[in-house]
CSV table of C-alpha atoms in Angstrom, one decimal:
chain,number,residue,atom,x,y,z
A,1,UNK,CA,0.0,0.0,0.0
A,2,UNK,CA,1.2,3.7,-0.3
A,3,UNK,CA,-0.2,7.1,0.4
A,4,UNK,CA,-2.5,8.8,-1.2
A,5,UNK,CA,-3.1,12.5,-1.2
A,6,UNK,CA,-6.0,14.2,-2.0
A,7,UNK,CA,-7.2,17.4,-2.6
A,8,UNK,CA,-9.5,19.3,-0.9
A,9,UNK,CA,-12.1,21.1,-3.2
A,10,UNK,CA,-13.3,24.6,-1.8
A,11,UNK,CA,-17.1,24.9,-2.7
A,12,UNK,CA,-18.5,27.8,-1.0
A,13,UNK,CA,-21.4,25.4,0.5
A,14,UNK,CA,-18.3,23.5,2.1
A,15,UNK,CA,-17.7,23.0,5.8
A,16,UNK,CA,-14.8,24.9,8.2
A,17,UNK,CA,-14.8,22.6,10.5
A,18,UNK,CA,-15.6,18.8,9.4
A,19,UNK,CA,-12.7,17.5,7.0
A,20,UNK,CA,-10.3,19.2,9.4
A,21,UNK,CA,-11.6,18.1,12.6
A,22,UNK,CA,-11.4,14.1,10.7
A,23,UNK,CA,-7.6,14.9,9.8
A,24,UNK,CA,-6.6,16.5,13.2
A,25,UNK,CA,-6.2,20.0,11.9
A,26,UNK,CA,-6.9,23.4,13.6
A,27,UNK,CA,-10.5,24.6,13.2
A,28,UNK,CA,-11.9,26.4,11.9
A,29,UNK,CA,-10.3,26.2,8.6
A,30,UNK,CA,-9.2,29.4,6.8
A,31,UNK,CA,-11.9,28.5,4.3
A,32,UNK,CA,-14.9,26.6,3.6
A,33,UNK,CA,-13.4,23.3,3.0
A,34,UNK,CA,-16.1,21.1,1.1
A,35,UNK,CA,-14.8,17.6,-0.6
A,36,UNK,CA,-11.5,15.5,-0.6
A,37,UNK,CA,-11.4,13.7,-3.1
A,38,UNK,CA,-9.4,10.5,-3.7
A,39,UNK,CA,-9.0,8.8,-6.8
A,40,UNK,CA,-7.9,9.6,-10.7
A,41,UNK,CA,-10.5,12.2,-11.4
A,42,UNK,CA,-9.1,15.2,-14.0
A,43,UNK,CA,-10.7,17.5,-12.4
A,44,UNK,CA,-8.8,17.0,-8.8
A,45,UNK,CA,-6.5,14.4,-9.4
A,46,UNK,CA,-4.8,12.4,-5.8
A,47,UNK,CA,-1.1,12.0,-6.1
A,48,UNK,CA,1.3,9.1,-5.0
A,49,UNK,CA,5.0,9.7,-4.1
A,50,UNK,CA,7.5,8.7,-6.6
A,51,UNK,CA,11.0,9.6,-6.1
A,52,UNK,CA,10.4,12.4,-4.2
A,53,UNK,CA,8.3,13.9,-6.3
A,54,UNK,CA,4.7,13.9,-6.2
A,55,UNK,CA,2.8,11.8,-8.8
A,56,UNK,CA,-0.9,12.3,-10.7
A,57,UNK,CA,-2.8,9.3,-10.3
A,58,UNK,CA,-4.3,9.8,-13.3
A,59,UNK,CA,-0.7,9.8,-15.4
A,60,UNK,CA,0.0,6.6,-13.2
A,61,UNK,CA,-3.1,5.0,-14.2
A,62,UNK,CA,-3.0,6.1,-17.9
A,63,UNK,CA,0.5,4.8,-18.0
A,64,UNK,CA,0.8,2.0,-16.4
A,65,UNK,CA,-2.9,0.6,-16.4
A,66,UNK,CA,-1.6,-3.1,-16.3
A,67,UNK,CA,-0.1,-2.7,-12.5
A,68,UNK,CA,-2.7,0.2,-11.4
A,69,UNK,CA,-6.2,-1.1,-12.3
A,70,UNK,CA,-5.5,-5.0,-14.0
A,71,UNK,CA,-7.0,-6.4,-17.2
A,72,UNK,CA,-10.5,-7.1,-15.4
A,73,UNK,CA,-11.1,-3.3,-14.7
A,74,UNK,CA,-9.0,-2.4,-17.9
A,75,UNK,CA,-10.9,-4.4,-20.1
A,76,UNK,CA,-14.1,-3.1,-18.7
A,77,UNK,CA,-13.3,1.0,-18.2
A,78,UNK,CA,-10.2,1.4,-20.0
A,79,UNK,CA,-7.4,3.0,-18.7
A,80,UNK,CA,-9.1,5.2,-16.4
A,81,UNK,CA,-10.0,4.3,-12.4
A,82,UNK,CA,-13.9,3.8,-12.5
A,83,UNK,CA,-14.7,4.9,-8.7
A,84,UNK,CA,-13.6,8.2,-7.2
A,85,UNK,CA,-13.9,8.1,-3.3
A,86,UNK,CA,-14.8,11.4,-1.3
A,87,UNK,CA,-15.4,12.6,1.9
A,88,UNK,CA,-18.0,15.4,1.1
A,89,UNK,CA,-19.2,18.1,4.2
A,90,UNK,CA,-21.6,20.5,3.6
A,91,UNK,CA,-22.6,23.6,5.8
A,92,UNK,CA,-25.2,24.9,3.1
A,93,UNK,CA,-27.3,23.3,0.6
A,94,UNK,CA,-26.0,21.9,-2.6
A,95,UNK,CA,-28.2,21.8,-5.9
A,96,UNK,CA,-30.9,20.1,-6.8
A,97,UNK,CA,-29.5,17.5,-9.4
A,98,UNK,CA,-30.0,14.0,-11.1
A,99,UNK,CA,-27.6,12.1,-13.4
A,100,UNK,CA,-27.9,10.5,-17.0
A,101,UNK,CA,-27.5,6.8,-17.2
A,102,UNK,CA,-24.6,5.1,-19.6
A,103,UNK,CA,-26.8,5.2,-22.4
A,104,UNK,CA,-28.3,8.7,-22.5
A,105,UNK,CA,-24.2,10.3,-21.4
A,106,UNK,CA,-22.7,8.3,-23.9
A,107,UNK,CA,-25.4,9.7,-26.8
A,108,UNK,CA,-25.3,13.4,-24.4
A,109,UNK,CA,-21.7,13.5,-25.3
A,110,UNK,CA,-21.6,12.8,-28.7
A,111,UNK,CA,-24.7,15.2,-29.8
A,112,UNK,CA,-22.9,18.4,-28.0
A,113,UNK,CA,-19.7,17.5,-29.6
A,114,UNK,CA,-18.4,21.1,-30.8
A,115,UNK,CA,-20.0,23.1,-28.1
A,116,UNK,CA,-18.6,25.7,-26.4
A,117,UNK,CA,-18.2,24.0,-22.6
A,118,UNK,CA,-20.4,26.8,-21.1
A,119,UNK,CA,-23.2,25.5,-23.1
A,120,UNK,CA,-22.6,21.4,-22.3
A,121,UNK,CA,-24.7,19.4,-20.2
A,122,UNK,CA,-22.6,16.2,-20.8
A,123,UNK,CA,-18.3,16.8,-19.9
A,124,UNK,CA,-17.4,12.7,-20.9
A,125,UNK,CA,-19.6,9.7,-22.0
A,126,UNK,CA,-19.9,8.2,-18.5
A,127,UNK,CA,-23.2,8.0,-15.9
A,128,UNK,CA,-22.8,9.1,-12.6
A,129,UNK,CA,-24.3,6.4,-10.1
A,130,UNK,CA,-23.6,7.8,-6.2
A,131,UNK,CA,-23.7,5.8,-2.7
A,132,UNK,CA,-23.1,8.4,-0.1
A,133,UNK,CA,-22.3,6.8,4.0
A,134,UNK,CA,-22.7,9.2,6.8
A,135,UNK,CA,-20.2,9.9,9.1
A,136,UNK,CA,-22.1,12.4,11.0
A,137,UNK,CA,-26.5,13.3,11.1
A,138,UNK,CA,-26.6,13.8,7.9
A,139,UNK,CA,-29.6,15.4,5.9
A,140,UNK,CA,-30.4,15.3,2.0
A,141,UNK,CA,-33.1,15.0,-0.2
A,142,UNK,CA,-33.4,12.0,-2.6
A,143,UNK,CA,-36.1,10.7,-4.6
A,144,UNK,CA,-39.7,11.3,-5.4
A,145,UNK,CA,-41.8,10.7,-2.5
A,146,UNK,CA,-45.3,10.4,-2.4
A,147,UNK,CA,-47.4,13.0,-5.3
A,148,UNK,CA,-49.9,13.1,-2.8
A,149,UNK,CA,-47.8,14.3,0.1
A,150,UNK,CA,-46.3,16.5,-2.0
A,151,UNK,CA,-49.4,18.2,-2.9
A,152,UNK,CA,-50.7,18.4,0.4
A,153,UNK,CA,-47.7,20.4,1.2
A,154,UNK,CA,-47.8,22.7,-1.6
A,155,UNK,CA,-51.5,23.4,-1.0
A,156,UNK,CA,-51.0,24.2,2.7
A,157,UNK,CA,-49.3,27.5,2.0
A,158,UNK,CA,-52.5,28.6,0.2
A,159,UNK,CA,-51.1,30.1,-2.4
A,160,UNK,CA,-53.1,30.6,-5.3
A,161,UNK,CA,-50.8,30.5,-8.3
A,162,UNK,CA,-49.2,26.6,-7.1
A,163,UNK,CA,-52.8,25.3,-7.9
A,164,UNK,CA,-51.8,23.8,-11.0
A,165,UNK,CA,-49.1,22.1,-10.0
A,166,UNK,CA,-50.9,21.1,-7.1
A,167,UNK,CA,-53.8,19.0,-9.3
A,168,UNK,CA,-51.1,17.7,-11.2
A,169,UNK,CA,-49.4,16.1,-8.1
A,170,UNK,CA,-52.9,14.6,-7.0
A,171,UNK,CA,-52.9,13.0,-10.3
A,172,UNK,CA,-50.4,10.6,-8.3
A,173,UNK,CA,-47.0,9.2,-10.3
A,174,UNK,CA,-48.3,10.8,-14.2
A,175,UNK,CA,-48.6,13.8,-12.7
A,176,UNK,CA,-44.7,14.7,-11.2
A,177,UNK,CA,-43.3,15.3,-15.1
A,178,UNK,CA,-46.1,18.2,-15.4
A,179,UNK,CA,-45.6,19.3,-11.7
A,180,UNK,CA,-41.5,19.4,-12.0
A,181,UNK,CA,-42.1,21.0,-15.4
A,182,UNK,CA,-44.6,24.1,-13.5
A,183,UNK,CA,-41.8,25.1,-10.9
A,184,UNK,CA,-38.8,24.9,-13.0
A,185,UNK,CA,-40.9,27.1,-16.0
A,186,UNK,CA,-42.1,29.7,-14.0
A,187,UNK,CA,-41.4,33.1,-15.2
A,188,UNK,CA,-37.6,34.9,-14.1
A,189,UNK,CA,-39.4,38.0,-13.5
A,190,UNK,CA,-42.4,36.5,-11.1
A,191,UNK,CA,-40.5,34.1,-9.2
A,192,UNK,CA,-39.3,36.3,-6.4
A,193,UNK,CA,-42.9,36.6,-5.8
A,194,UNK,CA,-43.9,33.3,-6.3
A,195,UNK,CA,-41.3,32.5,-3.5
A,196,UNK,CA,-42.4,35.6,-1.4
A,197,UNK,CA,-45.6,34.7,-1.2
A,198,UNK,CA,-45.2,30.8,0.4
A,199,UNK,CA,-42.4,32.2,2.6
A,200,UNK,CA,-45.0,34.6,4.2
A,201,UNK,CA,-47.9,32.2,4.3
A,202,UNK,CA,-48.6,30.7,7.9
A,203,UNK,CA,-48.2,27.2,7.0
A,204,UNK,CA,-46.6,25.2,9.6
A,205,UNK,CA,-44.9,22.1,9.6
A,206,UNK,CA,-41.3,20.4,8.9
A,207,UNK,CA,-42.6,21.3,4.8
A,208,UNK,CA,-42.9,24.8,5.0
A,209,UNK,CA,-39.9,24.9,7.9
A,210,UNK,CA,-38.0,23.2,4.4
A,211,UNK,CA,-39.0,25.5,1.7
A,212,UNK,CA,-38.8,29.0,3.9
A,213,UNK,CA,-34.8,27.6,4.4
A,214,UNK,CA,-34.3,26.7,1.1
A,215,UNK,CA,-35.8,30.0,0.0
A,216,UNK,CA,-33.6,31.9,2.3
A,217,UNK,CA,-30.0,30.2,0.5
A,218,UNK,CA,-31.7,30.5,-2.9
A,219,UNK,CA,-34.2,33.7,-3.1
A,220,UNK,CA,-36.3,33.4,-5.6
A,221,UNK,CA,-35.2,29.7,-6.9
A,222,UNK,CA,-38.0,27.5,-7.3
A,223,UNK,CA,-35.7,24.4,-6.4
A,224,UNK,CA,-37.3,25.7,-3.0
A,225,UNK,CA,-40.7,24.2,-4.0
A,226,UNK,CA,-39.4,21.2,-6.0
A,227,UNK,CA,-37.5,19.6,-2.7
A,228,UNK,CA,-41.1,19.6,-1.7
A,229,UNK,CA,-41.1,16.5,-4.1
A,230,UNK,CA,-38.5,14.7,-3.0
A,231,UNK,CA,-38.3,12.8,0.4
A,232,UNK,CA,-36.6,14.5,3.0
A,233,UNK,CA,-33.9,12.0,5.0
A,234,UNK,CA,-31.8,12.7,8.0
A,235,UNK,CA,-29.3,10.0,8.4
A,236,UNK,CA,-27.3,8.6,11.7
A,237,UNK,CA,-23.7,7.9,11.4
A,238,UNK,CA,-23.6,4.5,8.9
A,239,UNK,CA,-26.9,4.7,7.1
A,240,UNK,CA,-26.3,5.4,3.5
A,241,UNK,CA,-28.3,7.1,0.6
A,242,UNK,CA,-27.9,5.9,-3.5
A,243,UNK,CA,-28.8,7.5,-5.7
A,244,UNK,CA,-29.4,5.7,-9.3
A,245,UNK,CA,-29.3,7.6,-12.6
A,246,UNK,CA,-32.2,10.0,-13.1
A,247,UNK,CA,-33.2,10.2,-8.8
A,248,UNK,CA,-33.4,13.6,-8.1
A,249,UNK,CA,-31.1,14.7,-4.9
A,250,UNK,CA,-29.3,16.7,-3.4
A,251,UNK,CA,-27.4,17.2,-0.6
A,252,UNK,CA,-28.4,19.7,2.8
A,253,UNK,CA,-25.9,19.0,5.7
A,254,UNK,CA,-23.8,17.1,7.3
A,255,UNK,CA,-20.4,15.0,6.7
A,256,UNK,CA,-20.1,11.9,4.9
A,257,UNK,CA,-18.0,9.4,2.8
A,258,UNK,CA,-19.4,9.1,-0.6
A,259,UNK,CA,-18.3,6.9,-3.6
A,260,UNK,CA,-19.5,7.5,-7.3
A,261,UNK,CA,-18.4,6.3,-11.1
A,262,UNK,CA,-16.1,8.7,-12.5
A,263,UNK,CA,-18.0,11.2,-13.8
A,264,UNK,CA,-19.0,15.0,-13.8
A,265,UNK,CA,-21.9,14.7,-16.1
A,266,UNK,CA,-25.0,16.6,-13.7
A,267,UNK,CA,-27.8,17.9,-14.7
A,268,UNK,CA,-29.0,20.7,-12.2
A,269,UNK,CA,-32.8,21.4,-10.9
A,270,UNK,CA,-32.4,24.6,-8.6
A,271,UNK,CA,-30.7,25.6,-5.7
A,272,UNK,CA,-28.3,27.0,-7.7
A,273,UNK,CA,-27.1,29.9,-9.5
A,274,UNK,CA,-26.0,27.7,-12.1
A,275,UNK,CA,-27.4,26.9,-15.5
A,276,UNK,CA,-30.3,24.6,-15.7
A,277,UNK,CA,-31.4,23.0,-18.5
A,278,UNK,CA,-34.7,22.0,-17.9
A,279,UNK,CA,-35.2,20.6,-20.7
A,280,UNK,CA,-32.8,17.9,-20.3
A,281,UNK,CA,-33.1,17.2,-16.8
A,282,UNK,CA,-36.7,16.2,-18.0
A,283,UNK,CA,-35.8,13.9,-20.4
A,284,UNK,CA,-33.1,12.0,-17.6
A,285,UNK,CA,-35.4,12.3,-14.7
A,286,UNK,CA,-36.9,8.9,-13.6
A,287,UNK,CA,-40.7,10.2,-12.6
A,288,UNK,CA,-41.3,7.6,-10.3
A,289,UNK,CA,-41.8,7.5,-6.4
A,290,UNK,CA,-38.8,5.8,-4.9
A,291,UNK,CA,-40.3,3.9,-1.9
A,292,UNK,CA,-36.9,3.9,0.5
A,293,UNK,CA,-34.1,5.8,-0.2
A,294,UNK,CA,-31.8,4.7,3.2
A,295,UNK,CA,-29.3,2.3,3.0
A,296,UNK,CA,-28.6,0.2,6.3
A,297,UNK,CA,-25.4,-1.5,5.9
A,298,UNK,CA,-25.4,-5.1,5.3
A,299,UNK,CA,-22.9,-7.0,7.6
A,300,UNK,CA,-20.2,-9.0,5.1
A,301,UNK,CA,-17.9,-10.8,8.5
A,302,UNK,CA,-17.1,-9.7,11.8
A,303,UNK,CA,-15.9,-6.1,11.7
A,304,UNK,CA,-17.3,-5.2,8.2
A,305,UNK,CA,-20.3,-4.3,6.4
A,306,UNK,CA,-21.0,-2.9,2.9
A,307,UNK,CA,-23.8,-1.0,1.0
A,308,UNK,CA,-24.5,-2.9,-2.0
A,309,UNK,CA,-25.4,-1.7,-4.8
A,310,UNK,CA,-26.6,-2.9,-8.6
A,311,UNK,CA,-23.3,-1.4,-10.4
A,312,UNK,CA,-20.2,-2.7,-11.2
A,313,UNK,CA,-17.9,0.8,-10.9
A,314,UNK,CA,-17.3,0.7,-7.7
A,315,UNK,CA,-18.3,-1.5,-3.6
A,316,UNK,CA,-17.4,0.3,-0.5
A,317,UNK,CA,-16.7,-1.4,2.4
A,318,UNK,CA,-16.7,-0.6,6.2
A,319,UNK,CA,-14.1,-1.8,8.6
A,320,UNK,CA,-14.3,-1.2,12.5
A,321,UNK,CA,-10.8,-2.7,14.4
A,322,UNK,CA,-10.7,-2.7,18.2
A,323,UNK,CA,-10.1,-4.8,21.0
A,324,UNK,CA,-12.8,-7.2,20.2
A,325,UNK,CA,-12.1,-7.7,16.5
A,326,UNK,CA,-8.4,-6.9,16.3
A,327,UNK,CA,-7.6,-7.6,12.7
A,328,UNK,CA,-9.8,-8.0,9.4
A,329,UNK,CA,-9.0,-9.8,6.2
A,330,UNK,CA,-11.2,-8.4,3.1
A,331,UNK,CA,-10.2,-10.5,0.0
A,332,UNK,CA,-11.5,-7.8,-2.1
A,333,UNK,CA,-9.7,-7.3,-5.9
A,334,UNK,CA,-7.7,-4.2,-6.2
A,335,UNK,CA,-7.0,-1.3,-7.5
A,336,UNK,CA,-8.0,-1.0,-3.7
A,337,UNK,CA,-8.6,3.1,-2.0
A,338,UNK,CA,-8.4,2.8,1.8
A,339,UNK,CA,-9.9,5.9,3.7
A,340,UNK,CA,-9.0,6.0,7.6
A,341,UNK,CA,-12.2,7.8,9.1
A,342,UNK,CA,-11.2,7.3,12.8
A,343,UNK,CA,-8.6,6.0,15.3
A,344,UNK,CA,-5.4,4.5,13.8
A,345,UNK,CA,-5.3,1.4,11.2
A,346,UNK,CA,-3.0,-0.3,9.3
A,347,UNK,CA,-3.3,-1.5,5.9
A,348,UNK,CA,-1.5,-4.5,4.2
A,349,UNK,CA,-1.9,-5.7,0.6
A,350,UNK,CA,1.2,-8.1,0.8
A,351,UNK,CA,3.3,-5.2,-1.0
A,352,UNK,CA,3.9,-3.5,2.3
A,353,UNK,CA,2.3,-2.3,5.2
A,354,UNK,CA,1.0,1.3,5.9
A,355,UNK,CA,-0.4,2.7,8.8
A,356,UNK,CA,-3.1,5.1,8.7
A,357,UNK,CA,-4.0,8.1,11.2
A,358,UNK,CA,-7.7,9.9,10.6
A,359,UNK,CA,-7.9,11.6,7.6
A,360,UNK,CA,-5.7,9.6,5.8
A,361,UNK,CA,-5.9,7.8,2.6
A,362,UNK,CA,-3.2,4.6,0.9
A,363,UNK,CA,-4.0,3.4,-2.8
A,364,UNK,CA,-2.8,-0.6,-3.6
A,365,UNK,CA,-2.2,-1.8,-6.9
A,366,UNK,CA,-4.6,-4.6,-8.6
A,367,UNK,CA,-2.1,-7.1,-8.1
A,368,UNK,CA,-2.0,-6.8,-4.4
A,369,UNK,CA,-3.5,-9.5,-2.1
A,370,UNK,CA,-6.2,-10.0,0.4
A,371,UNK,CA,-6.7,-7.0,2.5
A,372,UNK,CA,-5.2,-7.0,6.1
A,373,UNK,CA,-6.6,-4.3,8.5
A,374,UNK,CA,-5.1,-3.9,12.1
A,375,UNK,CA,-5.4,-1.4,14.4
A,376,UNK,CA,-8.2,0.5,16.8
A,377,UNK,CA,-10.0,2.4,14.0
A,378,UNK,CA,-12.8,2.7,11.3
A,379,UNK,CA,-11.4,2.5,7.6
A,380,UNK,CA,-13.7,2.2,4.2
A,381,UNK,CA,-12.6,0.6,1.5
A,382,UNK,CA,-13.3,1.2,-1.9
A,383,UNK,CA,-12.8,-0.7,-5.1
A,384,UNK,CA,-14.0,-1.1,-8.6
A,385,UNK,CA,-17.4,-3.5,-8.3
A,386,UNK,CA,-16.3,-5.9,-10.6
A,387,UNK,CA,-16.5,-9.5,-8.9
């Protein structure tokens, strides 16, 4: 095994005091400090040491794809690592968003071939499936809940000009393309008072304590009023949420280790001053009520669990060390990313030995053997799903 060094991306909904507090550093940090990322991604690259210098993981893996990722995953993705790991802390919310699946990015990509990137939807011909693990409470929306729930909300503000979308929603399921459609068209010039108007209504309840928040962070956004569709989850420390291609999401508070194919194809609904196509993010949206979106995880031996989950780009596993399971063998293939998220551990692969303190990460190539974790800590490990 050997180190692995991420970046740490500096979104402005990121958190000053949750990636720094998990590596042992000051708080709070000198800036909003919202994802580090581990893996091969262009965009934010982790680096390995090599002769002193330090290394791109995505040269290493484009060069040397044989040692790095092995025919399985080569065969299958190329020479590119399919998974990028993160741990991801928000403060503030993040957009409203869904993702294409492999068919609609790969035929995404090749119709706006030639565009100026400002005008893309699609950056590479990949989907973008997401398991996210929580590390901390963690809150997010994810999913269509219940049309009829939805409307119920809406109509409690009693605000005249949401009555359409409100009959569409009691239409049940063939009703949320119409009602999705309403919010996101609205007018520019009457949404401030769209929004205005529900903020000031007295509704009361944990639905109108959502939308007068959301319209706060994003005036005059109706994303406000779409989250109203989705379900609203708060998560304990190990539940997880996926999110499939075309599930609307997105991400409120809280810290959490989150895995996804490698991919920055997104297609944004609101909550951000971003463009949205809505266009497109109808045709990718799933318009279907998603009956559970939590994740318990699933016990795999003593000491570890996993979330499963119905791709092959990527597993993550959970290992726990301490006094009453003091070691843990995971004979999972490599290319293997090992995130320490607590305590102390130390990782073997048969190559050599690396211990790990919070907040750090070691890589181990695909030729490596079973997985030894020691220690007194919590690691998760994450590799390509390919069995």
């Amino acid at each position: 095994m050997e180190p692995l060094y991420g970046p740490i991306r500096d979104y402005a909904w990121g958190s000053r005091s949750a990636i720094a507090l998990l590596q042992g550093r000051s708080v709070p940090s000198a800036g909003p400090e919202a994802e580090l990322w581990l893996g091969a991604h262009p965009g934010g690259p982790a680096h390995v040491d090599r002769a002193g210098l330090r290394v791109s993981l995505c040269d290493l893996v484009r060069d040397e794809p044989g040692q790095w990722l092995g025919q399985r995953v080569s065969e299958r993705f190329g020479r590119r690592l399919p998974f990028l790991l993160k741990v991801l802390a928000a403060d503030a919310p993040l957009s409203l968003q869904a993702h294409p699946d492999a068919e609609q990015a790969q035929a995404g990509y090749a119709a706006e071939a030639g565009r100026p990137e400002g005008q893309r939807n699609y950056s590479d011909p990949h989907h973008k499936p997401e398991l996210l693990v929580a590390l901390t409470p963690f809150e997010a929306l994810c999913g269509f809940r219940d049309p009829t729930e939805s409307a119920e909300a809406l109509a409690a503000f009693g605000v005249p000009a949401l009555a359409p979308v409100v009959a569409a929603l009691r239409e049940g399921p063939a009703g949320l393309r119409t009602a999705v459609r309403t919010l996101l068209g609205w007018p520019v010039a009457q949404r401030h008072e769209l929004l205005a108007a529900v903020v000031s209504a007295p509704a009361d309840g944990p639905d109108a304590e959502l939308t007068r928040r959301l319209a706060t962070a994003y005036p005059g956004d109706p994303g406000a009023l779409v989250a109203l569709l989705l379900h609203h989850v708060r998560l304990v420390a190990g539940e997880g949420i996926w999110m499939p291609a075309g599930n609307l999401h997105a991400y409120l508070s809280g810290c959490g280790v989150e895995i996804m194919a490698a991919s920055d194809n997104v297609l944004r609904g609101g909550l951000t001053p971003k463009r949205v196509d809505v266009d497109e993010l109808l045709r990718v949206l799933r318009f279907e009520v998603l009956d559970d979106p939590v994740r318990a995880p699933q016990p795999v031996a003593p000491g570890v669990d996993w979330w499963p989950v119905p791709v092959d780009d990527f597993a993550l596993h959970r290992v726990r060390v301490d006094a009453a399971v003091p070691s843990v063998t995971l004979p999972v293939p490599g290319p293997r990313v090992v995130l320490c998220a607590g305590g102390s551990i130390t990782v073997d692969d048969g190559a050599g030995a690396l211990t790990l303190a919070s907040g750090e990460a070691a890589i181990g190539m695909s030729s490596g053997a079973a997985l030894r974790i020691d220690g007194a800590g919590l690691g998760f490990v994450a590799t390509s799903g390919l069995r």
